[in-house]
Amino acid sequence: MNTTIAMKRMLATLAGLTGLVLGASPLATLAQAPNAYPAKPVSLMVPYPAGGPSDAMARILNTPMTRELGQQVIVENLGGAAGAMAAQKVLAAPADGYYIFQGSPNEAILAPLANAAVKLRTEDFRLVHPVSDAAMVFVTRKDLGVSSVDELIALARTPGKDPLSYGSVGIGSLYHLILEKVQQTTHTTMQHIPYKGNAPLLQDLGGGQLDFAVLVYSSAMGAMADQGRLKIIGQLGAQRSEMLKNIPTVGEGKALPNFSYKIWTGFMVPKKTPEPVVQRLHQAIGRALKDPTVHTQLAAQSMVASPAMTLAESTAFFESETARYREIARSINLQPQ
């Protein structure tokens, strides 16, 4: 009899535990056991095809991220709609931390402002941590006759001269907005020529069909400058990049004082991702960015690892960047196309 009672009690206890497990929400489970994440491989979504700089960055970071998370981090590539297709795929997936978006201002902030087909909102994302910064530079055709940004602005102000032509990778891109801001600040008028990518833009600069552009510095661009096919006349960072110590910042001149921008890339998740998961990812990213191999490999891609940020600092940074670029978009009356 006692054995029968004991068996009944044990079965009741097991049934109760099973009910708790089946009835528990994912959020409640994570809150009770934050170390349970990740329990399977994690996908890192790159918004451009394999082989480019964004893909290279992801493949530099997925190995240390795999080590830190204890689960494989798999790089996935999905191009289209200026990177927004990949962003929308991440937002359509469950907000459980198993899909991470590798994004920059171009995809997460500017795409919804410039592309009518993009339905995501910047506020749908949470920036867990920036991962890399890259220097942006003013680059001109070799025979434009200027050696600094101040000289470029002076040339643009020349009475009776046709407007200087500048290229970007598309209307509403970061590089387009920056040069619209330059025109507002310096009271100049320039002709915008959008391209479908960096390669044809650089080709026209090297061939003399385009006057200048603001672009992310790359080793290919550096090689063209060394060969005398184009000129790099200034960089947009607040301080000179370690990779470009001989190139002055725009702020060192007189035409654009306190004018500084950088292109950053960060790892983002949907805003509704549970806090324990976000904290776990933030910890893993921070540790991965301390890896000396990561710094060396990013430098080979003309990038630097982002400085450490707390979660609160990452959020504040993302909000500040969003407000900054939205203000420029409003000031030039940028309309989704």
XYZ file of C-alpha atoms in Angstrom:
337
model
C 0.000 0.000 0.000
C 2.760 2.423 0.916
C 4.541 1.586 -2.328
C 1.381 2.351 -4.308
C 0.941 5.741 -2.598
C 4.583 6.621 -3.230
C 4.256 5.729 -6.912
C 1.148 7.892 -7.275
C 2.885 10.849 -5.648
C 5.906 10.469 -7.951
C 3.694 10.317 -11.050
C 1.769 13.401 -9.929
C 5.018 15.282 -9.412
C 6.287 14.325 -12.880
C 2.980 15.346 -14.456
C 3.154 18.696 -12.732
C 6.704 19.297 -13.934
C 5.725 18.335 -17.481
C 2.853 20.803 -17.381
C 5.168 23.554 -16.221
C 7.623 22.881 -19.020
C 4.948 22.678 -21.714
C 3.079 25.696 -20.408
C 6.068 27.951 -19.859
C 6.541 30.777 -22.325
C 9.937 31.174 -24.090
C 10.455 34.443 -22.229
C 9.739 32.826 -18.860
C 12.071 29.946 -19.655
C 14.857 32.326 -20.633
C 14.296 34.416 -17.533
C 14.632 31.319 -15.360
C 17.637 29.920 -17.244
C 19.468 32.707 -19.129
C 22.410 30.403 -19.799
C 20.164 28.165 -21.953
C 20.779 30.438 -24.950
C 22.027 29.472 -27.440
C 20.900 25.873 -27.668
C 21.443 25.576 -31.438
C 23.428 27.330 -34.228
C 22.942 31.066 -34.685
C 22.596 32.729 -38.114
C 24.424 35.990 -38.863
C 22.568 37.675 -41.734
C 24.733 39.739 -44.106
C 22.692 42.055 -46.367
C 25.022 41.702 -49.378
C 26.340 38.830 -51.550
C 29.344 36.757 -50.541
C 32.776 38.069 -51.450
C 32.372 41.749 -50.543
C 33.665 43.702 -47.534
C 30.505 43.108 -45.477
C 30.791 39.371 -46.029
C 34.500 39.447 -45.126
C 33.687 41.250 -41.878
C 31.095 38.647 -40.910
C 33.504 35.796 -41.584
C 36.167 37.455 -39.477
C 33.781 37.677 -36.528
C 31.826 34.437 -36.802
C 34.745 32.298 -35.582
C 35.316 34.130 -32.263
C 31.552 34.496 -31.867
C 31.209 30.719 -32.257
C 33.830 30.249 -29.577
C 32.166 32.700 -27.180
C 28.613 31.418 -27.660
C 29.485 27.731 -27.676
C 27.345 27.226 -30.784
C 28.212 27.623 -34.437
C 27.546 31.080 -35.917
C 26.605 30.595 -39.559
C 27.021 33.452 -42.043
C 24.074 33.868 -44.415
C 24.059 36.271 -47.373
C 20.981 37.930 -48.839
C 21.324 40.968 -51.092
C 18.596 43.187 -52.524
C 16.723 46.439 -51.827
C 19.864 48.189 -50.590
C 20.288 45.539 -47.908
C 16.727 45.798 -46.651
C 15.670 42.324 -47.820
C 18.025 40.731 -45.308
C 16.851 43.120 -42.601
C 13.223 42.246 -43.259
C 14.011 38.511 -43.156
C 15.547 38.906 -39.694
C 12.549 40.884 -38.471
C 10.168 38.228 -39.843
C 11.946 35.473 -37.892
C 11.144 34.751 -34.219
C 12.734 37.324 -31.899
C 14.747 34.695 -30.045
C 18.355 35.611 -30.840
C 18.910 32.928 -33.472
C 18.952 35.483 -36.282
C 21.388 38.392 -35.940
C 21.459 41.215 -38.485
C 24.774 42.766 -39.493
C 23.733 46.289 -40.406
C 24.960 49.842 -40.920
C 23.114 53.189 -41.214
C 22.564 52.463 -44.918
C 20.299 49.461 -44.274
C 18.829 50.075 -40.830
C 18.272 53.852 -40.928
C 18.380 55.182 -44.485
C 16.736 52.411 -46.534
C 13.257 53.061 -45.035
C 13.675 56.777 -45.800
C 14.730 56.330 -49.437
C 13.044 53.160 -50.682
C 9.240 52.963 -50.754
C 9.405 49.156 -50.984
C 11.134 48.912 -47.611
C 8.521 48.493 -44.892
C 10.737 48.051 -41.836
C 11.163 50.747 -39.195
C 14.505 51.572 -37.624
C 12.820 51.212 -34.225
C 12.120 47.547 -35.026
C 15.805 46.848 -34.370
C 17.958 46.974 -31.279
C 21.685 47.560 -31.712
C 23.437 45.036 -29.477
C 26.943 46.383 -30.166
C 28.810 48.140 -33.009
C 31.512 45.834 -34.375
C 33.577 47.850 -36.848
C 34.300 51.344 -38.102
C 35.653 52.336 -41.503
C 37.093 55.624 -42.728
C 35.207 57.633 -45.334
C 37.187 59.848 -47.675
C 36.791 62.540 -50.315
C 38.216 61.133 -53.546
C 38.542 63.040 -56.837
C 39.554 62.397 -60.419
C 43.288 62.801 -60.854
C 43.125 66.027 -62.926
C 40.440 67.966 -61.024
C 43.113 70.397 -59.859
C 42.462 70.314 -56.106
C 44.524 68.847 -53.266
C 42.260 69.457 -50.266
C 38.591 69.635 -49.369
C 38.885 73.404 -48.900
C 40.173 73.700 -52.470
C 37.301 71.486 -53.670
C 34.739 73.776 -52.018
C 36.471 76.851 -53.458
C 36.299 75.301 -56.940
C 32.589 74.572 -56.465
C 32.049 78.258 -55.615
C 33.777 79.517 -58.771
C 31.354 81.964 -60.507
C 30.064 80.805 -63.874
C 31.468 77.289 -63.520
C 29.299 74.243 -64.229
C 28.398 72.357 -61.037
C 30.890 69.733 -59.950
C 29.581 66.192 -60.384
C 29.666 63.764 -57.489
C 28.761 60.105 -57.358
C 27.118 57.934 -54.736
C 25.872 54.353 -54.547
C 22.274 55.554 -54.697
C 19.743 58.200 -53.709
C 19.348 58.194 -49.955
C 22.635 56.395 -49.340
C 24.873 57.643 -46.555
C 27.327 59.132 -49.075
C 24.537 61.003 -50.879
C 23.245 62.493 -47.613
C 26.709 63.556 -46.482
C 27.325 65.478 -49.697
C 23.898 67.080 -49.499
C 24.900 68.244 -46.025
C 28.176 69.580 -47.469
C 26.218 71.664 -49.980
C 23.923 73.043 -47.270
C 26.850 73.922 -45.026
C 28.993 75.552 -47.734
C 26.138 77.081 -49.778
C 27.264 75.319 -52.952
C 25.395 73.458 -55.694
C 26.678 70.155 -57.078
C 25.306 67.542 -59.500
C 24.448 64.152 -57.994
C 25.026 61.065 -60.163
C 23.821 57.835 -58.531
C 25.495 54.509 -59.333
C 24.550 50.900 -58.627
C 27.723 50.158 -56.704
C 31.251 51.205 -55.777
C 32.957 49.435 -58.682
C 31.409 51.431 -61.568
C 31.710 54.635 -59.545
C 35.438 54.125 -58.967
C 35.837 53.186 -62.619
C 34.343 56.508 -63.743
C 36.466 58.421 -61.229
C 39.570 56.664 -62.496
C 38.526 57.386 -66.084
C 37.855 61.072 -65.424
C 34.097 60.940 -66.161
C 33.182 61.976 -62.594
C 34.602 64.832 -60.521
C 34.536 63.400 -56.986
C 32.753 61.308 -54.370
C 32.665 60.450 -50.688
C 33.287 56.726 -50.256
C 34.518 54.195 -47.732
C 38.274 53.877 -48.031
C 39.411 50.541 -49.448
C 42.700 48.951 -50.418
C 41.552 49.003 -54.066
C 41.036 52.753 -53.829
C 44.430 53.157 -52.175
C 46.066 51.219 -54.993
C 44.402 53.449 -57.614
C 45.647 56.530 -55.733
C 49.184 55.119 -55.586
C 49.032 54.557 -59.339
C 48.004 58.194 -59.891
C 44.576 57.253 -61.263
C 42.676 59.288 -58.638
C 43.351 61.457 -55.570
C 42.304 61.085 -51.935
C 42.098 64.614 -50.537
C 40.509 64.286 -47.091
C 38.919 61.942 -44.576
C 35.717 62.497 -42.615
C 36.591 61.102 -39.193
C 36.969 63.275 -36.110
C 40.621 62.158 -35.982
C 42.957 60.780 -38.611
C 42.596 57.055 -39.122
C 45.589 54.873 -38.276
C 45.414 53.636 -41.871
C 45.472 57.160 -43.354
C 47.836 59.138 -41.177
C 48.973 61.333 -44.066
C 45.450 62.333 -45.135
C 44.016 65.353 -43.234
C 40.532 65.277 -41.775
C 37.889 67.579 -43.212
C 37.729 69.338 -39.839
C 41.374 70.383 -40.114
C 40.398 72.746 -42.923
C 38.349 75.932 -42.823
C 35.388 75.180 -45.129
C 33.818 72.445 -42.961
C 34.841 72.878 -39.322
C 33.526 70.226 -36.888
C 32.278 68.185 -39.831
C 32.852 64.486 -39.124
C 31.194 61.205 -40.073
C 32.156 57.567 -39.969
C 30.602 54.428 -41.372
C 29.937 51.856 -38.667
C 28.538 48.354 -38.752
C 26.841 46.633 -35.843
C 25.099 43.455 -34.809
C 21.359 43.973 -34.322
C 18.387 41.905 -33.226
C 14.627 42.515 -33.324
C 13.526 44.908 -30.597
C 11.396 42.235 -28.870
C 14.315 39.860 -28.297
C 14.348 38.790 -24.605
C 16.766 40.740 -22.426
C 18.770 37.680 -21.231
C 19.474 36.796 -24.872
C 20.542 40.357 -25.706
C 22.852 40.393 -22.679
C 24.393 37.069 -23.710
C 25.002 38.320 -27.246
C 26.425 41.605 -25.993
C 28.868 39.746 -23.778
C 29.960 37.454 -26.631
C 30.424 40.349 -29.092
C 32.453 42.334 -26.569
C 34.794 39.416 -25.951
C 35.131 38.657 -29.669
C 36.160 42.261 -30.352
C 39.052 41.909 -27.899
C 40.593 39.120 -29.966
C 43.892 40.408 -31.496
C 43.289 38.260 -34.582
C 40.019 40.101 -35.199
C 41.837 43.448 -35.093
C 44.501 42.222 -37.535
C 42.002 40.744 -39.973
C 39.739 43.807 -39.881
C 42.745 46.051 -40.537
C 43.496 43.987 -43.643
C 39.996 44.972 -44.820
C 40.654 48.685 -44.042
C 38.443 48.506 -40.924
C 38.987 48.886 -37.195
C 37.214 47.093 -34.363
C 34.617 49.255 -32.620
C 35.384 50.443 -29.075
C 33.616 48.756 -26.181
C 30.093 49.968 -25.376
C 27.593 48.984 -22.739
C 24.115 47.995 -23.855
C 22.817 51.386 -22.757
C 25.573 53.154 -24.704
C 24.799 51.087 -27.800
C 21.138 52.072 -27.566
C 21.958 55.750 -27.115
C 24.410 55.659 -30.036
C 21.826 54.044 -32.343
C 19.181 56.596 -31.379
C 21.612 59.481 -31.923
C 22.664 58.222 -35.366
C 19.023 57.685 -36.354
C 18.092 61.224 -35.363
C 21.123 62.658 -37.150
C 20.411 61.080 -40.530
C 16.672 61.593 -40.355
C 17.294 65.311 -39.843
C 19.452 65.484 -42.972
C 16.815 63.532 -44.928
C 14.140 66.025 -43.794
C 16.290 69.004 -44.622
C 16.773 67.866 -48.254
C 13.154 66.675 -48.532
C 14.221 63.120 -49.290
C 11.209 61.159 -50.561
C 10.972 57.355 -50.776
C 11.226 56.201 -54.392
